[in-house]
Coordinates of C-alpha atoms in Angstrom, one line a residue:
X1 CA -0.1 0.2 0.0
X2 CA 1.3 3.1 -0.9
X3 CA 2.4 5.5 2.0
X4 CA 1.1 9.1 2.0
X5 CA 3.5 11.7 1.2
X6 CA 4.1 15.0 2.6
X7 CA 5.9 18.3 1.3
X8 CA 7.3 20.8 4.1
X9 CA 7.9 23.8 2.6
X10 CA 10.9 25.2 4.4
X11 CA 11.9 28.0 2.5
X12 CA 11.5 30.8 4.9
X13 CA 12.9 29.3 7.9
X14 CA 16.0 30.9 8.0
X15 CA 19.2 29.1 10.6
X16 CA 18.7 30.6 14.0
X17 CA 15.6 31.8 13.6
X18 CA 12.7 29.9 16.4
X19 CA 10.6 28.5 13.5
X20 CA 14.3 26.5 12.2
X21 CA 15.0 25.2 15.5
X22 CA 11.0 23.7 15.8
X23 CA 11.7 22.0 12.2
X24 CA 14.9 20.7 13.2
X25 CA 12.9 19.2 16.1
X26 CA 10.2 17.7 14.6
X27 CA 12.2 16.4 12.0
X28 CA 14.4 14.7 14.3
X29 CA 11.7 13.1 15.8
X30 CA 10.2 12.1 12.0
X31 CA 13.6 10.4 11.2
X32 CA 13.1 8.3 14.4
X33 CA 9.5 7.5 13.7
X34 CA 7.8 8.5 10.4
X35 CA 4.4 7.5 11.8
X36 CA 3.5 5.9 8.6
X37 CA 4.2 8.6 6.1
X38 CA 6.8 9.7 3.9
X39 CA 8.5 13.3 4.0
X40 CA 9.9 15.4 1.5
X41 CA 11.6 18.8 2.8
X42 CA 11.5 22.1 0.6
X43 CA 14.9 24.1 1.7
X44 CA 17.1 26.7 -0.3
X45 CA 20.2 25.3 -1.4
X46 CA 22.4 25.8 1.8
X47 CA 20.2 25.6 4.6
X48 CA 19.0 22.5 7.1
X49 CA 21.9 20.6 5.4
X50 CA 23.0 18.9 8.1
X51 CA 19.6 17.0 8.6
X52 CA 20.1 15.6 4.9
X53 CA 19.9 12.1 6.4
X54 CA 17.8 9.2 7.0
X55 CA 14.6 8.7 5.9
X56 CA 13.3 11.9 4.9
X57 CA 14.4 13.4 1.1
X58 CA 15.2 17.0 0.2
X59 CA 13.8 18.9 -2.5
X60 CA 16.3 21.8 -3.6
X61 CA 15.5 25.4 -4.3
X62 CA 18.3 27.5 -5.4
X63 CA 17.8 31.2 -3.4
X64 CA 19.7 35.0 -3.2
X65 CA 21.4 34.7 0.2
X66 CA 19.8 35.7 3.6
X67 CA 20.3 39.3 3.8
X68 CA 20.0 39.9 -0.2
X69 CA 16.9 42.6 -1.2
X70 CA 16.1 39.7 -4.0
X71 CA 15.5 37.5 -1.5
X72 CA 11.9 37.4 0.1
X73 CA 10.4 38.7 -2.7
X74 CA 11.3 36.0 -4.6
X75 CA 10.6 33.2 -2.5
X76 CA 6.9 34.6 -2.1
X77 CA 6.7 34.4 -6.1
X78 CA 8.0 30.9 -5.4
X79 CA 5.8 30.3 -3.0
X80 CA 2.5 31.6 -4.9
X81 CA 3.2 30.5 -8.1
X82 CA 6.1 27.6 -8.4
X83 CA 5.5 25.7 -5.1
X84 CA 1.2 24.9 -5.8
X85 CA 2.7 23.0 -9.1
X86 CA 5.3 21.1 -7.5
X87 CA 3.1 20.4 -4.6
X88 CA 0.7 18.3 -6.9
X89 CA 3.1 15.0 -6.9
X90 CA 1.9 14.7 -2.7
X91 CA -0.8 14.0 -0.8
X92 CA -0.4 17.1 1.1
X93 CA 1.4 20.6 1.8
X94 CA 2.8 21.4 5.0
X95 CA 4.1 25.4 6.0
X96 CA 5.4 25.1 9.0
X97 CA 5.6 29.4 8.7
X98 CA 2.5 31.4 8.1
X99 CA 2.5 31.5 4.5
X100 CA 0.8 28.9 2.4
X101 CA 0.0 29.2 -1.2
X102 CA -3.6 31.1 -2.4
X103 CA -4.1 28.9 -5.0
X104 CA -3.0 25.0 -4.7
X105 CA -4.8 22.0 -5.6
X106 CA -2.8 20.0 -2.7
X107 CA -4.5 20.1 0.4
X108 CA -2.7 22.2 3.0
X109 CA -1.8 22.6 6.4
X110 CA -0.4 25.8 7.8
X111 CA 1.2 26.6 10.9
X112 CA 0.8 30.5 12.3
X113 CA 3.5 31.5 14.6
X114 CA 4.6 35.0 13.8
X115 CA 2.9 37.5 16.1
X116 CA 4.2 40.3 14.4
X117 CA 2.0 39.6 11.4
X118 CA -0.7 40.7 13.2
X119 CA 0.5 42.6 15.8
X120 CA 2.1 46.1 14.5
X121 CA 3.2 47.4 18.2
X122 CA 6.6 47.0 18.0
X123 CA 7.1 47.0 14.2
X124 CA 4.6 48.5 11.5
X125 CA 5.7 48.0 8.0
X126 CA 4.4 47.6 4.6
X127 CA 6.4 44.3 4.3
X128 CA 4.1 42.9 7.1
X129 CA 1.0 44.4 5.2
X130 CA 1.6 42.2 2.4
X131 CA 2.5 39.6 4.6
X132 CA -1.1 39.2 6.4
X133 CA -2.6 39.8 2.9
X134 CA -0.7 36.7 1.9
X135 CA -1.5 35.2 5.3
X136 CA -5.1 36.0 4.7
X137 CA -5.4 34.2 1.7
X138 CA -3.2 31.0 2.1
X139 CA -5.4 30.6 5.6
X140 CA -8.7 30.8 3.3
X141 CA -7.9 27.6 1.4
X142 CA -6.2 25.5 4.0
X143 CA -7.7 22.6 5.3
X144 CA -6.1 23.1 9.1
X145 CA -4.3 26.1 10.7
X146 CA -2.3 25.3 13.3
X147 CA -1.5 26.9 16.6
X148 CA 1.5 26.4 19.6
X149 CA -1.0 27.3 21.8
X150 CA -5.0 28.3 22.6
X151 CA -3.9 31.9 23.4
X152 CA -2.3 32.7 20.1
X153 CA -5.2 31.1 18.1
X154 CA -7.9 33.7 20.1
X155 CA -5.3 36.2 19.5
X156 CA -4.7 36.0 16.1
X157 CA -8.1 34.7 15.3
X158 CA -8.9 38.6 16.0
X159 CA -7.7 39.5 13.5
X160 CA -8.0 36.9 10.7
X161 CA -11.3 34.8 10.6
X162 CA -10.6 31.1 10.8
X163 CA -13.7 28.6 11.1
X164 CA -13.2 27.0 14.8
X165 CA -13.3 23.3 12.7
X166 CA -10.5 24.3 11.1
X167 CA -7.8 25.4 14.1
X168 CA -6.2 22.5 15.8
X169 CA -3.5 23.2 19.0
X170 CA -0.6 21.2 18.6
X171 CA 2.2 22.5 21.6
X172 CA 5.5 22.4 20.5
X173 CA 8.3 20.6 22.6
X174 CA 11.2 20.9 24.4
X175 CA 13.8 18.6 24.2
X176 CA 14.7 16.7 27.9
X177 CA 18.7 15.3 27.1
X178 CA 20.5 18.4 27.5
X179 CA 18.9 19.0 31.0
X180 CA 20.1 15.2 31.8
X181 CA 23.2 16.5 33.1
X182 CA 24.0 16.8 36.7
X183 CA 23.6 19.7 38.2
X184 CA 26.4 20.3 40.2
X185 CA 28.7 20.3 36.9
X186 CA 26.4 22.0 34.5
X187 CA 26.2 24.9 37.1
X188 CA 28.7 27.8 36.5
X189 CA 31.6 27.9 38.2
X190 CA 33.4 30.4 37.3
X191 CA 31.2 33.4 38.2
X192 CA 28.6 33.6 41.3
X193 CA 27.7 36.7 40.2
X194 CA 23.6 36.7 40.6
X195 CA 21.6 37.8 38.1
X196 CA 18.3 37.8 36.1
X197 CA 18.3 35.7 32.9
X198 CA 16.3 36.5 29.3
X199 CA 17.2 34.1 26.5
X200 CA 16.0 36.3 23.8
X201 CA 16.7 38.1 20.7
X202 CA 17.2 41.7 21.1
X203 CA 13.9 42.9 19.5
X204 CA 11.4 45.3 21.1
X205 CA 8.5 43.2 21.6
X206 CA 10.6 41.5 24.2
X207 CA 10.7 44.4 26.7
X208 CA 14.1 44.1 27.5
X209 CA 13.9 48.2 28.6
X210 CA 11.6 46.8 31.4
X211 CA 14.0 44.0 32.6
X212 CA 16.9 46.7 32.8
X213 CA 14.5 49.4 35.0
X214 CA 13.8 46.6 37.4
X215 CA 17.8 46.7 38.6
X216 CA 16.6 50.2 40.0
X217 CA 14.1 48.7 42.6
X218 CA 15.1 44.7 43.4
X219 CA 16.8 44.9 47.0
X220 CA 20.2 43.7 46.4
X221 CA 22.8 46.4 44.5
X222 CA 24.5 43.5 42.6
X223 CA 22.1 41.8 41.1
X224 CA 22.5 41.7 37.5
X225 CA 20.4 41.4 34.1
X226 CA 21.7 38.7 31.3
X227 CA 20.6 39.0 27.8
X228 CA 21.5 35.6 25.9
X229 CA 20.6 36.7 22.2
X230 CA 21.5 38.2 18.9
X231 CA 21.6 41.7 18.4
X232 CA 21.3 41.7 14.6
X233 CA 17.5 41.9 14.3
X234 CA 17.2 45.3 15.6
X235 CA 20.3 46.8 16.4
X236 CA 19.0 50.4 16.8
X237 CA 16.9 49.0 19.5
X238 CA 20.2 47.4 21.0
X239 CA 21.7 50.2 21.1
X240 CA 18.6 52.0 23.0
X241 CA 19.0 49.8 25.5
X242 CA 22.9 50.2 26.2
X243 CA 22.2 54.1 26.2
X244 CA 18.9 53.4 28.7
X245 CA 21.6 51.4 31.3
X246 CA 24.1 53.8 30.9
X247 CA 21.3 57.2 31.5
X248 CA 20.6 55.1 35.0
X249 CA 23.7 54.3 36.1
X250 CA 23.5 50.6 35.6
X251 CA 25.8 49.7 32.9
X252 CA 28.0 47.5 35.0
X253 CA 25.1 45.4 35.9
X254 CA 23.5 44.6 32.4
X255 CA 25.1 41.9 30.2
X256 CA 24.7 41.6 26.5
X257 CA 26.1 38.2 25.9
X258 CA 25.1 37.8 22.4
X259 CA 23.8 34.5 20.8
X260 CA 24.5 31.7 23.1
X261 CA 24.8 27.8 21.6
X262 CA 22.4 25.7 23.0
X263 CA 24.7 23.0 24.1
X264 CA 26.1 26.2 26.6
X265 CA 22.7 27.2 27.7
X266 CA 21.9 25.5 30.8
X267 CA 24.5 26.3 32.6
X268 CA 23.4 30.0 32.3
X269 CA 19.9 29.0 33.2
X270 CA 20.8 27.1 36.4
X271 CA 23.3 29.9 37.5
X272 CA 20.6 32.3 37.2
X273 CA 18.3 33.6 40.4
X274 CA 15.5 33.3 38.0
X275 CA 14.1 33.6 34.2
X276 CA 12.9 37.2 33.9
X277 CA 9.9 36.8 30.7
X278 CA 9.4 40.3 29.8
X279 CA 7.8 39.5 26.1
X280 CA 4.7 40.9 24.7
X281 CA 4.2 39.0 21.6
X282 CA 4.5 35.0 22.2
X283 CA 2.9 32.1 20.7
X284 CA 4.5 29.7 23.0
X285 CA 7.3 30.5 25.5
X286 CA 10.2 28.2 25.0
X287 CA 12.7 29.7 27.8
X288 CA 9.7 29.0 30.1
X289 CA 10.0 24.9 29.3
X290 CA 13.7 25.1 29.8
X291 CA 13.6 26.9 32.6
X292 CA 11.6 24.4 34.5
X293 CA 13.8 21.3 32.8
X294 CA 16.8 23.5 34.0
X295 CA 15.2 23.5 37.7
X296 CA 15.3 27.6 37.2
X297 CA 12.5 29.6 38.9
X298 CA 10.3 31.8 36.5
X299 CA 9.3 35.3 36.4
X300 CA 7.0 36.1 33.4
X301 CA 5.1 38.8 32.0
X302 CA 1.4 38.3 32.9
X303 CA 0.5 37.1 29.0
X304 CA -2.4 34.4 28.4
X305 CA 0.1 32.5 26.6
X306 CA 2.5 32.2 29.0
X307 CA -0.2 31.3 31.9
X308 CA -1.2 28.7 29.0
X309 CA 2.2 27.5 29.5
X310 CA 2.9 28.0 33.1
X311 CA 0.4 27.9 34.6
X312 CA 0.9 28.5 38.2
X313 CA 4.7 27.4 38.1
X314 CA 5.7 31.0 37.6
X315 CA 5.4 34.5 39.2
X316 CA 4.1 36.9 36.9
X317 CA 4.1 40.6 36.6
X318 CA 2.1 42.9 34.6
X319 CA 3.5 43.4 31.5
X320 CA 5.8 46.6 31.5
X321 CA 5.7 46.7 34.8
X322 CA 9.3 46.8 36.1
X323 CA 8.7 47.9 40.3
X324 CA 6.4 44.3 40.1
X325 CA 8.7 42.2 38.5
X326 CA 11.7 43.5 40.8
X327 CA 9.2 42.4 43.8
X328 CA 9.7 39.0 42.2
X329 CA 12.9 38.4 41.8
X330 CA 12.9 39.7 45.7
X331 CA 10.5 37.1 46.5
X332 CA 12.5 34.2 45.0
X333 CA 15.1 34.8 46.7
X334 CA 13.4 35.5 50.2
X335 CA 11.2 32.8 49.8
X336 CA 13.2 29.6 48.6
X337 CA 11.1 26.7 49.7
X338 CA 8.3 28.4 47.7
X339 CA 10.3 28.4 45.0
X340 CA 11.6 24.9 45.1
X341 CA 8.2 23.8 45.5
X342 CA 7.2 25.6 41.8
X343 CA 10.3 24.4 40.9
X344 CA 9.8 20.7 41.4
X345 CA 6.2 21.2 39.8
X346 CA 7.6 22.6 36.7
X347 CA 9.9 20.0 35.9
X348 CA 6.9 17.5 36.0
X349 CA 5.1 20.1 34.1
X350 CA 7.4 20.4 31.6
X351 CA 8.0 16.3 30.8
X352 CA 4.6 16.6 29.5
X353 CA 6.0 18.9 26.5
X354 CA 8.0 16.5 24.7
X355 CA 8.8 16.4 20.6
X356 CA 7.3 13.0 20.6
X357 CA 4.1 14.4 22.0
X358 CA 4.3 17.4 19.7
X359 CA 4.9 15.3 16.3
X360 CA 2.0 12.8 17.0
X361 CA -0.2 15.5 17.8
X362 CA 1.0 17.1 13.9
X363 CA 1.0 13.8 12.2
X364 CA -2.7 13.0 13.9
X365 CA -3.3 16.1 12.1
X366 CA -2.1 15.3 8.7
X367 CA -3.8 12.1 9.1
X368 CA -7.4 13.5 9.5
X369 CA -7.1 16.1 6.4
X370 CA -5.6 13.2 4.3
X371 CA -8.6 11.1 5.3
X372 CA -11.2 13.9 4.3
X373 CA -9.5 14.3 1.5
X374 CA -10.1 10.7 0.8
X375 CA -13.7 11.1 1.5
X376 CA -14.6 14.1 -0.6
X377 CA -14.4 17.0 2.5
X378 CA -14.9 20.4 1.1
X379 CA -12.6 22.9 2.6

């Protein structure tokens, strides 16, 4: 019996982004168990090359280099005009990065995960206007629209009308292996400075200025803020943050670590007083799961997505309230027994978010759509 063939459109998933990390973890799990399906990944010629082993097939598209002005428009043209033709040889097309063809004969599943397209408070550009129109066209004909949280589905549905029966919630996972090492060996041995940790790219919606300002209010004048993430996406904002730290007299207590390899991130979690997650626009919240596995207390902005992921594991503060963030940081240090209790519950909760479960749920969606298509169900 012929196995159903799934084409995964990975053209827009540039290395280093959250979408790239998501797909790498999905493909690793599919290499282990393809759930009775055959997968082909469509990618740019030089990206995701390290994954090209095992049971998953690969197809290449030649695009201009990352950063080239013509790359995005050419990619979008390809996705709208050529991809539908290429997808005809497959039983289903999966688009994990918001954009799906507006016209295609192949049943399509699309994942919506980039809130910047639907919320312009921090970045409002013509490019995002165009992207939203393209997303709307693709969503209109997609058989399923995936979201990693119910909160994300509700938020985006305020901008794009999506029939409830087409919505599927498929949470992401977290890899347990890096967090199974001996905590004593993983602990940072060279620097015992107390710090709040934020692993995040330096972008405006991360609200890093709230973390910086919180240092004015904490009881411990030695407490620092460490930010691990690239500054390349918004160098202007990065410069603004450094000036803010200098103006407030906090420059010596704010460290911009730059991108930290995932193999090293555990050390920073386990050395921290707490994860301080100040972001406003998140469809999931991967650092919260990582902090749970690292047995690190969590302080987070009180937004629906974070509540859905962390429940009562985290201490919450009103978004943009640096004073309340500082009070939460003081509470973590003053009430270690309560913090340990939340940490213990957090590790058990994080174990529920495995990549196996995530890919199981993803493939259940694929099988449901394929079954509908065989039965002649309309879109």
